[in-house]
């Protein structure tokens, strides 16, 4: 969590200053002076920005804005109401990770914008410029003109300065499980790539000329760029459409009704992030996205334990054993001739192996009833708190504890998030009462309700509920 001292407090109170709102251009630099952000309000009131490094343009003039269902396009006719700039320097301690302490040092630009008229719509922008990149977001303040918000499109542009080499995967609304392509940006085209998703309801590519984030690039000058987002909370995931002239523009994953985001003012969007480094390794070691994510809200983190683990998992994929038992005429039996993998006896064998080799965790998949319906056109079949009769979960947990091994639970939903929601509290309470401290969730299938997407706001909200339930029961 954040460790703010008197020094950053002084930075916040003394170094944030108001600017002359008659100026339509505002410039801030990164703390080391290498990166420069320039905000411009065009003659027609369009908010725009540029980003340069050591005097060379990295992102050319790029526009910002929205299309709202209730009130139309929101991207021009603005005036600057107020401007603030300042420097923040602080540090924080992660729960776990490769660094004991993370430095958070940036210069910030905050702008309040408003349209003209008697009841103007208001939109705020916040930019944070780090030594290795930029993060910015939109902030909808409380106001009379905008209350209920339905975002139909977000118009965030990234105007690149060349046809850079890019490492990319397609903008699939449901999956990131693709091998990365390495082409020029102008060559992004999934139309003829034979991904074989035509008959897969758990895959969907709406725009063949778009990419999922993060997308990483190398410029002809040797710079490495990476575009992504941070603090994705109650919003749709962002893909990037590739347009002529080396332009990328945000394309949000929609709801089933076609809207991208449903919200109420006040609210903020996720951060749009641009990393700019000399080496690819510096992209990996950057803390920019971590620093832009919201601070940890869990006060007691003592129960969170990273660990190595084995699992009754790979043998299932190899077909050595099966995820399920098959019930016929009231009796349980092996399905398809393969023995059931998640048995009490098999789990104890894994526990013994873990104990002998100093491996802390054991994941067990296929322990709960419902797997016998996998692959059928059946909904609501998983039971997340009832084991198969050949898996004595209380005995397994007890035996594991005696060997200093921790059982890792498993909740496969088949993509049926609504069904999982209906059992969520009971499922986590069940594990909590057993002393299980970790659970692996899975969403291998199309989302229900039908028409919702894995990367849309519906599922972002669902994942948040799961995370909060885990925190409630210390799992």
CSV table of C-alpha atoms in Angstrom, one decimal:
chain,number,residue,atom,x,y,z
A,1,UNK,CA,0.0,0.0,0.0
A,2,UNK,CA,1.0,3.6,-0.5
A,3,UNK,CA,3.6,5.0,2.0
A,4,UNK,CA,3.2,8.7,1.7
A,5,UNK,CA,5.5,10.9,3.8
A,6,UNK,CA,5.7,14.6,4.5
A,7,UNK,CA,7.9,15.1,1.3
A,8,UNK,CA,5.2,14.0,-1.2
A,9,UNK,CA,2.6,15.8,0.9
A,10,UNK,CA,4.6,19.0,0.4
A,11,UNK,CA,4.9,18.2,-3.3
A,12,UNK,CA,1.2,17.9,-3.6
A,13,UNK,CA,0.4,21.0,-1.7
A,14,UNK,CA,3.1,23.3,-2.9
A,15,UNK,CA,4.0,22.2,-6.4
A,16,UNK,CA,0.5,21.9,-7.8
A,17,UNK,CA,-0.2,25.3,-9.3
A,18,UNK,CA,-3.0,26.8,-11.3
A,19,UNK,CA,-2.4,28.0,-14.9
A,20,UNK,CA,-3.7,30.8,-17.0
A,21,UNK,CA,-6.8,29.3,-18.7
A,22,UNK,CA,-6.6,31.7,-21.6
A,23,UNK,CA,-3.6,29.7,-22.9
A,24,UNK,CA,-4.7,26.8,-25.2
A,25,UNK,CA,-1.4,24.9,-24.9
A,26,UNK,CA,0.1,23.5,-21.7
A,27,UNK,CA,3.4,21.6,-21.5
A,28,UNK,CA,4.7,19.3,-18.8
A,29,UNK,CA,7.9,17.2,-18.8
A,30,UNK,CA,8.8,13.9,-17.1
A,31,UNK,CA,10.8,14.2,-13.9
A,32,UNK,CA,14.0,13.5,-15.7
A,33,UNK,CA,13.1,16.0,-18.5
A,34,UNK,CA,13.4,13.4,-21.3
A,35,UNK,CA,9.7,13.1,-22.2
A,36,UNK,CA,7.4,16.1,-23.0
A,37,UNK,CA,3.7,16.2,-23.1
A,38,UNK,CA,1.9,19.0,-24.8
A,39,UNK,CA,-1.8,19.5,-24.4
A,40,UNK,CA,-3.5,21.6,-27.1
A,41,UNK,CA,-7.1,22.9,-27.4
A,42,UNK,CA,-7.7,23.4,-31.1
A,43,UNK,CA,-9.4,26.5,-32.5
A,44,UNK,CA,-12.6,24.5,-32.6
A,45,UNK,CA,-12.2,23.3,-29.0
A,46,UNK,CA,-11.0,19.8,-29.7
A,47,UNK,CA,-8.8,18.4,-26.9
A,48,UNK,CA,-5.5,17.1,-28.3
A,49,UNK,CA,-2.1,16.0,-27.1
A,50,UNK,CA,1.4,15.2,-28.4
A,51,UNK,CA,4.2,13.3,-26.8
A,52,UNK,CA,7.9,13.7,-27.6
A,53,UNK,CA,11.2,12.2,-26.3
A,54,UNK,CA,14.4,14.2,-26.4
A,55,UNK,CA,12.8,16.6,-28.8
A,56,UNK,CA,11.6,13.9,-31.3
A,57,UNK,CA,7.9,13.3,-31.7
A,58,UNK,CA,6.7,9.9,-30.5
A,59,UNK,CA,2.9,10.6,-30.6
A,60,UNK,CA,1.8,13.4,-33.0
A,61,UNK,CA,-1.3,15.4,-32.6
A,62,UNK,CA,-4.0,13.1,-31.3
A,63,UNK,CA,-7.6,13.9,-30.4
A,64,UNK,CA,-9.7,12.9,-27.5
A,65,UNK,CA,-13.5,12.5,-26.9
A,66,UNK,CA,-16.6,10.4,-26.8
A,67,UNK,CA,-20.0,9.7,-28.4
A,68,UNK,CA,-22.7,9.5,-25.7
A,69,UNK,CA,-26.1,7.9,-26.4
A,70,UNK,CA,-28.0,10.5,-24.3
A,71,UNK,CA,-26.4,13.7,-25.6
A,72,UNK,CA,-24.3,13.0,-28.7
A,73,UNK,CA,-20.6,13.6,-29.6
A,74,UNK,CA,-18.5,15.0,-26.9
A,75,UNK,CA,-15.2,16.0,-28.5
A,76,UNK,CA,-15.2,19.7,-29.6
A,77,UNK,CA,-16.5,23.1,-28.6
A,78,UNK,CA,-14.6,23.0,-25.3
A,79,UNK,CA,-13.1,25.8,-23.3
A,80,UNK,CA,-10.5,25.4,-20.5
A,81,UNK,CA,-12.1,26.2,-17.1
A,82,UNK,CA,-9.0,25.5,-15.1
A,83,UNK,CA,-5.6,23.9,-15.3
A,84,UNK,CA,-3.3,22.5,-12.6
A,85,UNK,CA,0.2,21.1,-12.8
A,86,UNK,CA,2.3,19.5,-10.1
A,87,UNK,CA,4.9,16.8,-9.1
A,88,UNK,CA,4.3,13.7,-7.0
A,89,UNK,CA,7.0,11.6,-5.5
A,90,UNK,CA,6.1,8.7,-3.2
A,91,UNK,CA,6.8,5.0,-2.7
A,92,UNK,CA,4.7,2.0,-1.8
A,93,UNK,CA,5.2,-1.6,-0.7
A,94,UNK,CA,3.6,-4.4,-2.8
A,95,UNK,CA,2.1,-7.4,-1.2
A,96,UNK,CA,4.6,-9.5,-3.1
A,97,UNK,CA,6.7,-9.3,-6.2
A,98,UNK,CA,10.3,-8.8,-7.4
A,99,UNK,CA,10.7,-5.4,-5.7
A,100,UNK,CA,10.3,-4.7,-2.0
A,101,UNK,CA,9.5,-1.0,-2.6
A,102,UNK,CA,8.2,0.7,-5.7
A,103,UNK,CA,8.9,4.3,-6.5
A,104,UNK,CA,6.0,6.4,-7.9
A,105,UNK,CA,7.3,9.7,-9.4
A,106,UNK,CA,5.5,11.7,-12.0
A,107,UNK,CA,4.5,15.2,-13.1
A,108,UNK,CA,0.8,15.7,-13.5
A,109,UNK,CA,-1.5,17.9,-15.7
A,110,UNK,CA,-5.1,18.2,-14.8
A,111,UNK,CA,-7.6,20.1,-16.9
A,112,UNK,CA,-11.3,21.0,-16.4
A,113,UNK,CA,-13.0,21.4,-19.7
A,114,UNK,CA,-16.6,22.6,-20.5
A,115,UNK,CA,-18.7,23.3,-23.5
A,116,UNK,CA,-20.4,26.6,-24.0
A,117,UNK,CA,-24.1,27.3,-23.4
A,118,UNK,CA,-26.4,27.6,-20.4
A,119,UNK,CA,-26.1,23.9,-19.4
A,120,UNK,CA,-22.6,22.9,-20.6
A,121,UNK,CA,-21.3,19.4,-20.5
A,122,UNK,CA,-18.1,19.1,-18.5
A,123,UNK,CA,-15.2,16.7,-19.0
A,124,UNK,CA,-11.9,16.6,-17.1
A,125,UNK,CA,-8.6,15.2,-18.3
A,126,UNK,CA,-5.7,14.0,-16.1
A,127,UNK,CA,-2.2,13.3,-17.5
A,128,UNK,CA,0.6,11.7,-15.5
A,129,UNK,CA,4.1,11.8,-17.2
A,130,UNK,CA,6.7,9.4,-15.8
A,131,UNK,CA,10.3,8.9,-16.9
A,132,UNK,CA,9.3,5.9,-19.0
A,133,UNK,CA,5.9,6.9,-20.3
A,134,UNK,CA,2.5,8.5,-20.1
A,135,UNK,CA,-0.8,7.6,-18.5
A,136,UNK,CA,-4.0,9.7,-19.0
A,137,UNK,CA,-7.7,9.3,-18.3
A,138,UNK,CA,-11.0,11.0,-18.6
A,139,UNK,CA,-12.9,12.1,-15.5
A,140,UNK,CA,-16.7,12.9,-15.7
A,141,UNK,CA,-17.4,15.2,-12.8
A,142,UNK,CA,-20.8,15.5,-11.1
A,143,UNK,CA,-22.9,17.9,-13.2
A,144,UNK,CA,-26.4,18.7,-14.3
A,145,UNK,CA,-25.8,18.1,-18.0
A,146,UNK,CA,-24.5,14.5,-17.7
A,147,UNK,CA,-25.9,12.1,-15.1
A,148,UNK,CA,-26.7,8.7,-16.6
A,149,UNK,CA,-24.0,8.0,-19.2
A,150,UNK,CA,-24.1,5.5,-22.0
A,151,UNK,CA,-20.8,5.5,-24.0
A,152,UNK,CA,-21.3,4.4,-27.5
A,153,UNK,CA,-17.7,5.2,-28.6
A,154,UNK,CA,-14.5,6.4,-27.0
A,155,UNK,CA,-12.4,8.5,-29.4
A,156,UNK,CA,-8.9,8.2,-27.9
A,157,UNK,CA,-6.3,8.6,-30.7
A,158,UNK,CA,-2.7,7.6,-30.8
A,159,UNK,CA,-1.1,9.2,-33.9
A,160,UNK,CA,2.1,7.4,-34.6
A,161,UNK,CA,5.0,8.9,-36.5
A,162,UNK,CA,5.7,5.9,-38.7
A,163,UNK,CA,4.6,2.5,-39.8
A,164,UNK,CA,6.3,0.8,-36.9
A,165,UNK,CA,7.1,-2.9,-36.5
A,166,UNK,CA,4.5,-4.3,-34.1
A,167,UNK,CA,4.0,-7.4,-32.0
A,168,UNK,CA,0.3,-7.9,-31.9
A,169,UNK,CA,-2.6,-10.3,-31.5
A,170,UNK,CA,-6.1,-9.8,-33.0
A,171,UNK,CA,-8.8,-7.7,-31.2
A,172,UNK,CA,-10.8,-10.8,-30.1
A,173,UNK,CA,-13.5,-9.7,-27.7
A,174,UNK,CA,-13.3,-13.0,-25.9
A,175,UNK,CA,-9.7,-14.3,-25.9
A,176,UNK,CA,-6.0,-13.4,-25.7
A,177,UNK,CA,-5.0,-17.0,-26.5
A,178,UNK,CA,-3.2,-16.3,-29.8
A,179,UNK,CA,0.4,-16.4,-30.9
A,180,UNK,CA,1.8,-12.9,-31.5
A,181,UNK,CA,2.3,-11.7,-35.0
A,182,UNK,CA,5.3,-9.5,-36.0
A,183,UNK,CA,4.5,-7.1,-38.8
A,184,UNK,CA,4.4,-3.5,-39.7
A,185,UNK,CA,1.4,-1.8,-38.3
A,186,UNK,CA,-0.1,-1.3,-41.7
A,187,UNK,CA,-0.1,-5.0,-42.2
A,188,UNK,CA,-2.4,-5.8,-39.3
A,189,UNK,CA,-5.1,-7.9,-41.0
A,190,UNK,CA,-6.7,-11.0,-39.5
A,191,UNK,CA,-9.1,-11.7,-42.4
A,192,UNK,CA,-7.0,-14.3,-44.1
A,193,UNK,CA,-5.1,-15.7,-41.1
A,194,UNK,CA,-7.3,-18.9,-40.7
A,195,UNK,CA,-7.6,-18.7,-36.9
A,196,UNK,CA,-10.5,-21.3,-37.2
A,197,UNK,CA,-12.9,-19.3,-35.0
A,198,UNK,CA,-15.8,-19.4,-37.3
A,199,UNK,CA,-17.6,-22.2,-35.4
A,200,UNK,CA,-16.3,-21.2,-31.9
A,201,UNK,CA,-18.9,-19.2,-29.9
A,202,UNK,CA,-16.2,-18.3,-27.4
A,203,UNK,CA,-14.2,-16.3,-30.0
A,204,UNK,CA,-15.2,-13.1,-31.8
A,205,UNK,CA,-13.2,-10.7,-33.9
A,206,UNK,CA,-15.3,-7.7,-35.0
A,207,UNK,CA,-12.6,-5.7,-36.8
A,208,UNK,CA,-9.8,-7.5,-38.7
A,209,UNK,CA,-7.7,-4.3,-38.6
A,210,UNK,CA,-7.6,-4.0,-34.8
A,211,UNK,CA,-5.5,-5.4,-32.0
A,212,UNK,CA,-5.8,-6.3,-28.4
A,213,UNK,CA,-3.6,-4.5,-25.9
A,214,UNK,CA,-0.9,-4.6,-24.9
A,215,UNK,CA,0.5,-4.0,-28.4
A,216,UNK,CA,4.3,-3.4,-28.5
A,217,UNK,CA,6.2,-1.6,-31.2
A,218,UNK,CA,9.8,-0.8,-32.3
A,219,UNK,CA,10.3,2.4,-34.2
A,220,UNK,CA,12.9,2.8,-37.0
A,221,UNK,CA,14.8,5.0,-34.6
A,222,UNK,CA,15.1,2.1,-32.2
A,223,UNK,CA,12.6,3.2,-29.5
A,224,UNK,CA,10.3,0.6,-28.0
A,225,UNK,CA,6.6,1.5,-27.4
A,226,UNK,CA,3.9,-0.4,-25.6
A,227,UNK,CA,0.2,0.7,-25.5
A,228,UNK,CA,-2.1,-0.7,-22.8
A,229,UNK,CA,-4.5,0.4,-20.0
A,230,UNK,CA,-4.4,0.5,-16.2
A,231,UNK,CA,-7.1,0.3,-13.5
A,232,UNK,CA,-9.8,-1.3,-15.6
A,233,UNK,CA,-12.7,-0.9,-13.2
A,234,UNK,CA,-16.4,-0.9,-14.2
A,235,UNK,CA,-15.6,-0.1,-17.8
A,236,UNK,CA,-15.1,-2.0,-21.1
A,237,UNK,CA,-11.8,-3.4,-22.2
A,238,UNK,CA,-10.0,-1.4,-24.9
A,239,UNK,CA,-8.9,-2.7,-28.3
A,240,UNK,CA,-7.1,-0.4,-30.8
A,241,UNK,CA,-8.3,0.0,-34.4
A,242,UNK,CA,-5.6,0.6,-37.0
A,243,UNK,CA,-6.5,3.4,-39.4
A,244,UNK,CA,-4.6,4.8,-42.5
A,245,UNK,CA,-1.8,7.2,-41.8
A,246,UNK,CA,-0.4,5.3,-38.8
A,247,UNK,CA,-3.3,6.2,-36.6
A,248,UNK,CA,-4.7,4.0,-33.8
A,249,UNK,CA,-8.0,4.7,-32.1
A,250,UNK,CA,-9.7,3.1,-29.2
A,251,UNK,CA,-12.5,0.6,-29.9
A,252,UNK,CA,-14.3,-0.6,-26.7
A,253,UNK,CA,-15.7,-4.1,-26.3
A,254,UNK,CA,-19.5,-3.7,-26.4
A,255,UNK,CA,-22.4,-5.0,-24.4
A,256,UNK,CA,-25.0,-7.2,-26.1
A,257,UNK,CA,-27.1,-4.1,-26.7
A,258,UNK,CA,-24.3,-2.4,-28.6
A,259,UNK,CA,-23.4,0.2,-25.9
A,260,UNK,CA,-19.8,0.2,-24.7
A,261,UNK,CA,-20.2,1.5,-21.2
A,262,UNK,CA,-23.0,2.2,-18.8
A,263,UNK,CA,-22.1,4.6,-16.0
A,264,UNK,CA,-23.3,7.4,-13.7
A,265,UNK,CA,-21.4,10.6,-13.2
A,266,UNK,CA,-19.1,11.2,-11.4
A,267,UNK,CA,-16.8,8.4,-12.7
A,268,UNK,CA,-13.4,8.0,-14.3
A,269,UNK,CA,-12.2,5.8,-17.2
A,270,UNK,CA,-9.3,3.5,-17.0
A,271,UNK,CA,-5.8,5.0,-17.7
A,272,UNK,CA,-4.6,4.9,-21.3
A,273,UNK,CA,-0.9,4.1,-21.1
A,274,UNK,CA,2.1,4.6,-23.4
A,275,UNK,CA,5.5,3.2,-22.5
A,276,UNK,CA,8.5,4.7,-24.2
A,277,UNK,CA,11.9,3.0,-23.6
A,278,UNK,CA,15.3,2.4,-25.2
A,279,UNK,CA,15.2,-1.4,-24.7
A,280,UNK,CA,12.6,-4.1,-24.6
A,281,UNK,CA,13.7,-5.1,-21.2
A,282,UNK,CA,12.8,-1.7,-19.8
A,283,UNK,CA,9.2,-2.4,-20.8
A,284,UNK,CA,9.2,-5.4,-18.6
A,285,UNK,CA,10.7,-3.7,-15.6
A,286,UNK,CA,8.4,-0.6,-15.8
A,287,UNK,CA,6.2,0.1,-12.9
A,288,UNK,CA,4.0,2.6,-14.7
A,289,UNK,CA,0.9,0.5,-15.0
A,290,UNK,CA,1.3,-0.7,-11.4
A,291,UNK,CA,1.5,2.9,-10.2
A,292,UNK,CA,-1.6,3.8,-12.1
A,293,UNK,CA,-3.7,1.0,-10.7
A,294,UNK,CA,-5.8,1.8,-7.6
A,295,UNK,CA,-4.0,1.3,-4.3
A,296,UNK,CA,-4.6,-2.0,-2.4
A,297,UNK,CA,-7.8,-1.8,-0.3
A,298,UNK,CA,-7.3,-5.0,1.6
A,299,UNK,CA,-6.1,-4.0,5.1
A,300,UNK,CA,-5.0,-7.5,6.3
A,301,UNK,CA,-2.8,-9.1,3.6
A,302,UNK,CA,-1.2,-11.7,5.9
A,303,UNK,CA,-3.2,-14.6,4.3
A,304,UNK,CA,-2.0,-13.9,0.8
A,305,UNK,CA,0.7,-16.4,0.0
A,306,UNK,CA,2.4,-16.8,-3.4
A,307,UNK,CA,3.5,-20.4,-4.0
A,308,UNK,CA,4.6,-23.0,-6.4
A,309,UNK,CA,2.0,-25.7,-7.1
A,310,UNK,CA,1.3,-29.0,-8.9
A,311,UNK,CA,-2.1,-30.0,-10.0
A,312,UNK,CA,-4.5,-32.7,-11.0
A,313,UNK,CA,-4.8,-31.0,-14.3
A,314,UNK,CA,-2.4,-32.0,-17.0
A,315,UNK,CA,-3.2,-35.7,-16.7
A,316,UNK,CA,-6.8,-34.6,-17.5
A,317,UNK,CA,-5.7,-32.8,-20.6
A,318,UNK,CA,-3.7,-35.9,-21.7
A,319,UNK,CA,-6.7,-38.1,-21.3
A,320,UNK,CA,-5.1,-40.2,-18.6
A,321,UNK,CA,-7.9,-39.4,-16.3
A,322,UNK,CA,-11.2,-37.5,-16.6
A,323,UNK,CA,-12.6,-34.4,-15.0
A,324,UNK,CA,-15.9,-36.1,-14.3
A,325,UNK,CA,-17.8,-39.0,-13.2
A,326,UNK,CA,-20.9,-40.1,-15.1
A,327,UNK,CA,-24.1,-40.7,-13.3
A,328,UNK,CA,-26.3,-43.4,-14.8
A,329,UNK,CA,-29.5,-44.7,-13.1
A,330,UNK,CA,-28.5,-43.1,-9.8
A,331,UNK,CA,-25.0,-44.6,-9.8
A,332,UNK,CA,-21.7,-42.9,-10.4
A,333,UNK,CA,-19.1,-44.4,-12.7
A,334,UNK,CA,-16.1,-43.4,-14.8
A,335,UNK,CA,-16.8,-41.4,-17.9
A,336,UNK,CA,-15.6,-42.7,-21.3
A,337,UNK,CA,-13.4,-45.4,-19.7
A,338,UNK,CA,-10.9,-42.9,-18.2
A,339,UNK,CA,-10.7,-43.0,-14.4
A,340,UNK,CA,-11.8,-39.9,-12.5
A,341,UNK,CA,-8.7,-37.8,-11.7
A,342,UNK,CA,-9.9,-35.9,-8.7
A,343,UNK,CA,-10.2,-38.7,-6.2
A,344,UNK,CA,-9.2,-38.7,-2.6
A,345,UNK,CA,-6.5,-41.3,-3.2
A,346,UNK,CA,-5.0,-39.5,-6.2
A,347,UNK,CA,-5.0,-36.2,-4.4
A,348,UNK,CA,-3.1,-37.8,-1.5
A,349,UNK,CA,-0.4,-39.1,-4.0
A,350,UNK,CA,0.1,-35.6,-5.2
A,351,UNK,CA,0.3,-34.3,-1.6
A,352,UNK,CA,3.0,-36.8,-0.8
A,353,UNK,CA,4.9,-35.7,-3.8
A,354,UNK,CA,4.6,-32.1,-2.9
A,355,UNK,CA,5.7,-32.7,0.6
A,356,UNK,CA,8.8,-34.6,-0.5
A,357,UNK,CA,9.8,-31.9,-2.9
A,358,UNK,CA,8.9,-28.8,-1.0
A,359,UNK,CA,6.1,-27.7,-3.2
A,360,UNK,CA,3.5,-25.8,-1.3
A,361,UNK,CA,0.3,-25.9,-3.4
A,362,UNK,CA,-1.9,-28.5,-5.0
A,363,UNK,CA,-4.6,-27.6,-7.5
A,364,UNK,CA,-7.4,-30.0,-7.9
A,365,UNK,CA,-9.7,-29.7,-11.0
A,366,UNK,CA,-12.8,-31.8,-11.6
A,367,UNK,CA,-13.6,-32.3,-7.9
A,368,UNK,CA,-17.1,-30.8,-8.0
A,369,UNK,CA,-20.3,-32.1,-9.5
A,370,UNK,CA,-21.4,-30.8,-12.9
A,371,UNK,CA,-18.5,-31.8,-15.1
A,372,UNK,CA,-20.6,-34.7,-16.5
A,373,UNK,CA,-22.5,-32.1,-18.5
A,374,UNK,CA,-19.4,-30.5,-20.0
A,375,UNK,CA,-19.7,-30.0,-23.8
A,376,UNK,CA,-23.4,-30.3,-23.8
A,377,UNK,CA,-26.0,-27.6,-24.6
A,378,UNK,CA,-26.8,-27.4,-20.9
A,379,UNK,CA,-26.8,-24.3,-18.7
A,380,UNK,CA,-26.4,-24.0,-14.9
A,381,UNK,CA,-24.9,-27.4,-14.4
A,382,UNK,CA,-21.9,-26.7,-12.1
A,383,UNK,CA,-22.3,-27.0,-8.4
A,384,UNK,CA,-19.4,-25.1,-6.7
A,385,UNK,CA,-19.8,-26.6,-3.2
A,386,UNK,CA,-20.7,-30.3,-3.8
A,387,UNK,CA,-17.8,-32.7,-4.5
A,388,UNK,CA,-18.1,-36.0,-6.4
A,389,UNK,CA,-18.6,-38.9,-4.1
A,390,UNK,CA,-15.1,-40.2,-4.6
A,391,UNK,CA,-13.5,-37.0,-3.5
A,392,UNK,CA,-13.6,-36.4,0.3
A,393,UNK,CA,-12.6,-32.8,0.3
A,394,UNK,CA,-12.5,-32.5,4.1
A,395,UNK,CA,-10.1,-35.5,4.3
A,396,UNK,CA,-8.0,-34.1,1.5
A,397,UNK,CA,-7.7,-30.7,3.2
A,398,UNK,CA,-6.9,-32.4,6.5
A,399,UNK,CA,-4.2,-34.7,5.0
A,400,UNK,CA,-2.7,-31.8,3.0
A,401,UNK,CA,-2.5,-29.7,6.2
A,402,UNK,CA,-0.6,-32.5,8.0
A,403,UNK,CA,2.0,-32.4,5.2
A,404,UNK,CA,2.2,-28.6,5.1
A,405,UNK,CA,0.6,-28.6,1.7
A,406,UNK,CA,-2.2,-26.1,0.8
A,407,UNK,CA,-5.1,-27.2,-1.4
A,408,UNK,CA,-5.9,-24.8,-4.2
A,409,UNK,CA,-9.6,-24.8,-5.1
A,410,UNK,CA,-11.1,-24.7,-8.6
A,411,UNK,CA,-14.2,-23.0,-10.0
A,412,UNK,CA,-14.7,-23.6,-13.7
A,413,UNK,CA,-17.7,-21.8,-14.9
A,414,UNK,CA,-17.8,-22.7,-18.6
A,415,UNK,CA,-18.3,-18.9,-19.2
A,416,UNK,CA,-21.6,-19.0,-17.3
A,417,UNK,CA,-20.9,-16.0,-15.2
A,418,UNK,CA,-24.6,-15.5,-14.2
A,419,UNK,CA,-24.8,-19.0,-12.9
A,420,UNK,CA,-21.5,-18.6,-11.0
A,421,UNK,CA,-22.9,-15.3,-9.5
A,422,UNK,CA,-25.9,-17.2,-8.1
A,423,UNK,CA,-23.6,-19.5,-6.1
A,424,UNK,CA,-20.7,-17.1,-5.5
A,425,UNK,CA,-21.1,-16.4,-1.8
A,426,UNK,CA,-21.9,-19.9,-0.9
A,427,UNK,CA,-19.0,-21.3,-2.9
A,428,UNK,CA,-16.4,-19.0,-1.3
A,429,UNK,CA,-17.9,-19.5,2.2
A,430,UNK,CA,-17.6,-23.3,1.6
A,431,UNK,CA,-13.9,-23.0,0.8
A,432,UNK,CA,-13.3,-20.5,3.7
A,433,UNK,CA,-14.8,-22.9,6.2
A,434,UNK,CA,-12.5,-25.6,5.0
A,435,UNK,CA,-9.5,-23.3,5.3
A,436,UNK,CA,-8.7,-23.1,1.6
A,437,UNK,CA,-6.9,-19.9,0.9
A,438,UNK,CA,-6.7,-19.9,-2.9
A,439,UNK,CA,-9.0,-20.7,-5.8
A,440,UNK,CA,-8.4,-20.8,-9.6
A,441,UNK,CA,-11.4,-19.6,-11.6
A,442,UNK,CA,-12.1,-20.5,-15.2
A,443,UNK,CA,-14.3,-19.2,-18.0
A,444,UNK,CA,-13.7,-21.7,-20.9
A,445,UNK,CA,-16.7,-21.0,-23.0
A,446,UNK,CA,-19.0,-18.3,-24.3
A,447,UNK,CA,-20.4,-15.9,-21.7
A,448,UNK,CA,-23.9,-16.1,-20.4
A,449,UNK,CA,-26.0,-14.0,-20.5
A,450,UNK,CA,-25.8,-14.7,-24.3
A,451,UNK,CA,-24.2,-11.8,-26.2
A,452,UNK,CA,-21.9,-10.5,-23.5
A,453,UNK,CA,-18.2,-10.7,-24.1
A,454,UNK,CA,-15.3,-11.8,-21.9
A,455,UNK,CA,-13.7,-8.4,-22.2
A,456,UNK,CA,-16.8,-6.2,-21.9
A,457,UNK,CA,-18.1,-4.2,-19.0
A,458,UNK,CA,-20.4,-7.0,-17.9
A,459,UNK,CA,-17.5,-9.4,-17.3
A,460,UNK,CA,-15.3,-6.6,-15.8
A,461,UNK,CA,-18.1,-6.1,-13.2
A,462,UNK,CA,-18.4,-9.8,-12.7
A,463,UNK,CA,-14.6,-10.3,-12.1
A,464,UNK,CA,-14.7,-7.4,-9.6
A,465,UNK,CA,-17.5,-9.2,-7.7
A,466,UNK,CA,-15.4,-12.4,-7.6
A,467,UNK,CA,-12.3,-10.5,-6.4
A,468,UNK,CA,-14.3,-8.7,-3.7
A,469,UNK,CA,-15.8,-12.0,-2.6
A,470,UNK,CA,-12.4,-13.5,-2.4
A,471,UNK,CA,-11.2,-10.6,-0.2
A,472,UNK,CA,-14.3,-11.0,2.0
A,473,UNK,CA,-13.5,-14.7,2.7
A,474,UNK,CA,-9.7,-14.2,2.6
A,475,UNK,CA,-9.3,-16.4,-0.5
